[in-house]
Amino acid sequence: LTKPLSRGAFVTAKIIAQVVLLAAATVLGTAICVAMTAFLFDGAAGSRLVLAVALWFPYATLLVVVMTLFSAAFRSRGAPGGAGLGFFFLTLLLSSWGPAARYGFFGMLPAMGRALLGQPLSAGWPAATTLVAIAAGVAAAVLVFERQEL
């Protein structure tokens, strides 16, 4: 870490770089999948897949932010991975509980499935709470890393 760059800027840049890499891989992978699906299934529309991926991307971004927070919070190498896996499983469990799925970011998981099936969905609350959780996670990661000894 060099002097001209603050710790907060370092963590924020790390998160942004990871999300940009995630976005590039997601766009490329989705485009290839839509093209192959259209080729193999005689012009099938990939709009459901694109919608599901659009709903997945904020959730995946949240996982990147949470993993960065855990990486800043724990000194050992394995602890952030274990905590991140625990967070992922917790979100899976809570996504099946109605109130959490309706009003929290946990609802992004069922919304993806409904999008793929072409069912009606309302992802307003889950999307909004996901964006709030991302912002809170970035702020927490910056705060935790700024207080760490190097």
Coordinates of C-alpha atoms in Angstrom, one line a residue:
L1 CA 0.0 0.0 0.0
T2 CA 1.6 3.3 -1.1
K3 CA 1.1 6.6 0.6
P4 CA -0.8 8.5 -2.1
L5 CA -3.6 6.0 -1.9
S6 CA -5.7 5.8 1.2
R7 CA -6.8 2.5 2.7
G8 CA -10.4 3.3 1.9
A9 CA -9.6 4.1 -1.7
F10 CA -7.6 0.8 -1.9
V11 CA -10.5 -1.3 -0.7
T12 CA -13.0 0.5 -2.9
A13 CA -10.8 0.1 -5.9
K14 CA -10.4 -3.6 -5.1
I15 CA -14.2 -4.0 -5.0
I16 CA -14.7 -2.1 -8.2
A17 CA -12.0 -4.1 -10.0
Q18 CA -13.6 -7.4 -8.9
V19 CA -17.1 -6.2 -9.9
V20 CA -15.8 -5.1 -13.3
L21 CA -14.2 -8.5 -13.8
L22 CA -17.5 -10.1 -12.7
A23 CA -19.4 -7.9 -15.2
A24 CA -17.2 -8.7 -18.1
A25 CA -17.3 -12.5 -17.5
T26 CA -21.1 -12.3 -16.9
V27 CA -21.7 -10.4 -20.2
L28 CA -19.5 -12.6 -22.2
G29 CA -20.8 -15.9 -20.7
T30 CA -24.4 -14.8 -21.1
A31 CA -23.9 -13.7 -24.7
I32 CA -22.4 -17.0 -25.6
C33 CA -25.1 -18.9 -23.8
V34 CA -27.9 -16.9 -25.5
A35 CA -26.2 -17.4 -28.9
M36 CA -25.7 -21.1 -28.4
T37 CA -29.3 -21.5 -27.2
A38 CA -30.7 -19.7 -30.2
F39 CA -28.5 -21.8 -32.5
L40 CA -29.3 -25.2 -30.9
F41 CA -33.0 -24.5 -30.3
D42 CA -33.9 -22.9 -33.6
G43 CA -34.0 -19.2 -32.7
A44 CA -35.2 -19.5 -29.1
A45 CA -35.3 -16.2 -27.3
G46 CA -32.9 -15.6 -24.5
S47 CA -34.8 -12.9 -22.8
R48 CA -35.6 -15.0 -19.7
L49 CA -32.0 -15.8 -19.3
V50 CA -30.9 -12.2 -19.7
L51 CA -33.5 -11.1 -17.1
A52 CA -32.4 -13.8 -14.6
V53 CA -28.8 -12.8 -15.1
A54 CA -29.7 -9.2 -14.6
L55 CA -31.3 -10.2 -11.3
W56 CA -28.3 -12.4 -10.4
F57 CA -25.7 -9.7 -10.9
P58 CA -26.5 -7.4 -8.0
Y59 CA -26.7 -10.5 -5.7
A60 CA -23.3 -11.6 -7.0
T61 CA -21.9 -8.1 -6.4
L62 CA -23.2 -8.3 -2.9
L63 CA -21.3 -11.6 -2.4
V64 CA -18.1 -9.9 -3.7
V65 CA -18.6 -7.1 -1.2
V66 CA -19.3 -9.4 1.7
M67 CA -16.2 -11.5 0.9
T68 CA -14.1 -8.3 0.7
L69 CA -15.5 -7.3 4.1
F70 CA -14.7 -10.7 5.6
S71 CA -11.2 -10.6 4.0
A72 CA -10.6 -7.3 5.7
A73 CA -12.0 -8.4 9.0
F74 CA -10.2 -11.7 9.5
R75 CA -6.5 -12.3 9.7
S76 CA -6.4 -15.9 8.7
R77 CA -6.7 -17.1 5.2
G78 CA -9.5 -19.7 5.7
A79 CA -11.8 -17.6 7.9
P80 CA -13.1 -15.3 5.2
G81 CA -13.8 -18.2 2.9
G82 CA -15.7 -20.0 5.7
A83 CA -17.6 -16.9 6.7
G84 CA -18.5 -16.1 3.0
L85 CA -19.7 -19.7 2.5
G86 CA -21.8 -19.3 5.7
F87 CA -23.3 -16.0 4.4
F88 CA -24.1 -17.7 1.1
F89 CA -25.9 -20.6 2.8
L90 CA -27.7 -18.2 5.2
T91 CA -29.0 -16.3 2.2
L92 CA -30.2 -19.5 0.6
L93 CA -32.0 -20.5 3.7
L94 CA -33.7 -17.1 4.2
S95 CA -34.7 -16.9 0.6
S96 CA -37.3 -19.6 1.3
W97 CA -38.9 -17.6 4.2
G98 CA -41.6 -15.4 2.8
P99 CA -41.1 -12.1 4.6
A100 CA -37.3 -12.2 4.1
A101 CA -37.8 -13.0 0.4
R102 CA -40.4 -10.3 -0.1
Y103 CA -38.6 -7.4 1.7
G104 CA -34.9 -8.3 1.8
F105 CA -32.1 -9.0 -0.6
F106 CA -32.8 -12.7 0.0
G107 CA -35.7 -12.4 -2.5
M108 CA -33.2 -12.0 -5.4
L109 CA -32.7 -15.8 -5.5
P110 CA -36.4 -16.8 -5.9
A111 CA -36.8 -13.9 -8.4
M112 CA -34.1 -15.4 -10.6
G113 CA -36.0 -18.7 -10.7
R114 CA -39.3 -17.0 -11.5
A115 CA -37.6 -15.0 -14.3
L116 CA -36.3 -18.2 -15.9
L117 CA -39.7 -19.8 -15.7
G118 CA -41.4 -16.7 -17.2
Q119 CA -43.5 -16.2 -14.1
P120 CA -44.5 -12.8 -12.9
L121 CA -42.1 -11.3 -10.4
S122 CA -41.8 -8.3 -8.2
A123 CA -38.2 -7.7 -7.3
G124 CA -38.5 -4.0 -6.2
W125 CA -37.9 -4.5 -2.5
P126 CA -35.2 -7.2 -3.0
A127 CA -33.4 -5.1 -5.6
A128 CA -33.5 -2.0 -3.4
T129 CA -32.3 -3.8 -0.3
T130 CA -29.6 -5.5 -2.3
L131 CA -28.3 -2.0 -3.4
V132 CA -28.5 -0.8 0.2
A133 CA -26.6 -3.9 1.5
I134 CA -23.9 -3.4 -1.2
A135 CA -23.4 0.2 -0.1
A136 CA -23.4 -0.8 3.6
G137 CA -20.9 -3.6 2.9
V138 CA -18.5 -1.3 1.0
A139 CA -18.7 1.2 3.9
A140 CA -18.1 -1.5 6.5
A141 CA -15.2 -3.0 4.5
V142 CA -13.6 0.4 4.3
L143 CA -14.1 1.1 8.0
V144 CA -12.7 -2.3 9.0
F145 CA -9.7 -2.1 6.7
E146 CA -8.9 1.4 7.9
R147 CA -8.7 0.1 11.5
Q148 CA -6.5 -2.9 10.7
E149 CA -2.8 -2.9 11.3
L150 CA -0.7 -3.7 8.3

